[in-house]
Amino acid sequence: MAEKIIIDTDPGIDDAMAIFYALESPELEVLGLTTIFGNGFTDVTTANALKLLEIAERTDIPVSRGADHPFKGKFTDPATFVHGDDGQGNINLPAPLGKPVDERASEFIIQKVNEFPGEVTLVPIGPLTNIALALLAEPGLDKKIKRIVLMGGNCFCAGNATPAAEANIVKDPEAADIVFRAACPITVCGLDVTEKVLMKAAVLDSIGEIDNPRAQHLAKILPFYRSFYKTVLGDTDIHVHDSTAITYLLRPELFTVIKRPVVVATCNGVGRGKTFPGRHEFDHMGLWKDRQAVEICINADVPAVIDFEMKRLADSKV
Ligand code: RIB
Ligand code: CA
């Protein structure tokens, strides 16, 4: 039976890749998209989530709008320099035809987890605000969540949003630290692995040759993302961030993981948003004492990961 998932997302160009990938994977049943700020303001990411489902001809899937700001402070800095002012490479898509459901994202998550206790996997690929709000709104919810597989964090490497922190975590460190206290199984697809999953220029160029609406949309939005990466990597390859969480769901055997409890730096100052792993799996010291160990992805069979995602984008059900 297909694994029930909710993707919590801030589309976002790499979010679009991940959403299409999940929709094309028969192993997954996407119960809904919940939206969050991050690559854009929540108005923008919600409109993009609706648009992506229209492009994929999956408007049967609900979109639930999430938080507009983090636990502390206001959200003022969408990553428009990476994803465009419209969050989709500035290709000026028409407004979506559909509307989000009435339930806010945290309510939607709570409803679905209670409708299918033990069966729903949460796949956050943006800041963790909605997940944390759901956990706080219903104590014990974490024991009814099948697992959380998230894109975020940097345990053994530098950050990408600041030298200390990864973009999803640093946009709401308080929320992230609440999530890392949850009792359900958690897998972290952070920069430790996603910055090793490099999609090369030749592969990216080939996406435009795939004749389906999803690939054609990606071919339109990727140039903006690649121009950003040219400033970071010096060429137009990209790090595959969000899709790597989907590949972990589908082919975990392609990944190397270690287990550690994780604490998030919620202090102000230079280290804010850094994810700190414990020194070993059962760290009984200090802040790590009462936390379960989570799975941290530290490596992957990159050619196999890239090949698998590309096969799914091209419709071939492998
Ligand atoms: O650090 C990468 C993450 O930040 C990805 O989820 C990307 O979409 C942005 O949200
Ligand atoms: Ca994202």
GROMACS .gro file of N, CA and C and ligand atoms in nm, residues 10 12-15 38-39 83 125-127 151 160 166-168 171 191 225 241-242, ligand 1:
model
   73
   10ASP      N    1   0.769   2.521   0.058
   10ASP     CA    2   0.778   2.665   0.028
   10ASP      C    3   0.820   2.684  -0.118
   12GLY      N    4   0.918   2.798  -0.466
   12GLY     CA    5   1.041   2.722  -0.456
   12GLY      C    6   1.062   2.628  -0.577
   13ILE      N    7   1.182   2.651  -0.638
   13ILE     CA    8   1.214   2.576  -0.760
   13ILE      C    9   1.250   2.431  -0.727
   14ASP      N   10   1.333   2.411  -0.624
   14ASP     CA   11   1.365   2.270  -0.594
   14ASP      C   12   1.247   2.201  -0.528
   15ASP      N   13   1.160   2.280  -0.461
   15ASP     CA   14   1.035   2.223  -0.409
   15ASP      C   15   0.949   2.169  -0.524
   38GLY      N   16   0.935   3.105   0.318
   38GLY     CA   17   1.074   3.059   0.306
   38GLY      C   18   1.134   3.108   0.175
   39ASN      N   19   1.110   3.034   0.068
   39ASN     CA   20   1.156   3.079  -0.065
   39ASN      C   21   1.072   3.198  -0.113
   83HIS      N   22   1.515   3.187  -0.606
   83HIS     CA   23   1.396   3.126  -0.669
   83HIS      C   24   1.314   3.224  -0.752
  125ILE      N   25   0.984   2.032   0.364
  125ILE     CA   26   1.097   2.074   0.280
  125ILE      C   27   1.109   2.226   0.280
  126GLY      N   28   1.068   2.286   0.389
  126GLY     CA   29   1.079   2.429   0.414
  126GLY      C   30   1.096   2.450   0.563
  127PRO      N   31   1.085   2.574   0.612
  127PRO     CA   32   1.093   2.597   0.756
  127PRO      C   33   0.987   2.515   0.831
  151MET      N   34   1.388   1.785   0.477
  151MET     CA   35   1.506   1.849   0.416
  151MET      C   36   1.537   1.968   0.504
  160ASN      N   37   2.419   2.713   0.455
  160ASN     CA   38   2.410   2.777   0.322
  160ASN      C   39   2.338   2.913   0.330
  166GLU      N   40   2.155   2.627   0.791
  166GLU     CA   41   2.087   2.595   0.666
  166GLU      C   42   1.956   2.675   0.657
  167ALA      N   43   1.912   2.703   0.536
  167ALA     CA   44   1.801   2.798   0.514
  167ALA      C   45   1.672   2.757   0.584
  168ASN      N   46   1.629   2.632   0.574
  168ASN     CA   47   1.500   2.595   0.633
  168ASN      C   48   1.501   2.609   0.785
  171LYS      N   49   1.532   2.983   0.935
  171LYS     CA   50   1.414   3.070   0.922
  171LYS      C   51   1.316   3.051   1.038
  191LEU      N   52   2.215   1.942   0.457
  191LEU     CA   53   2.323   1.975   0.362
  191LEU      C   54   2.435   1.871   0.364
  225TYR      N   55   1.736   2.928  -1.126
  225TYR     CA   56   1.802   2.858  -1.014
  225TYR      C   57   1.949   2.831  -1.049
  241HIS      N   58   1.839   1.959  -0.321
  241HIS     CA   59   1.799   1.963  -0.180
  241HIS      C   60   1.666   1.887  -0.156
  242ASP      N   61   1.555   1.945  -0.195
  242ASP     CA   62   1.425   1.890  -0.156
  242ASP      C   63   1.396   1.752  -0.214
  319RIB     O1   64   1.862   2.485   0.211
  319RIB     C1   65   1.781   2.439   0.106
  319RIB     C2   66   1.636   2.453   0.139
  319RIB     O2   67   1.599   2.591   0.148
  319RIB     C3   68   1.544   2.394   0.031
  319RIB     O3   69   1.428   2.344   0.091
  319RIB     C4   70   1.512   2.512  -0.054
  319RIB     O4   71   1.386   2.497  -0.122
  319RIB     C5   72   1.502   2.620   0.048
  319RIB     O5   73   1.373   2.613   0.105
   0.00000   0.00000   0.00000
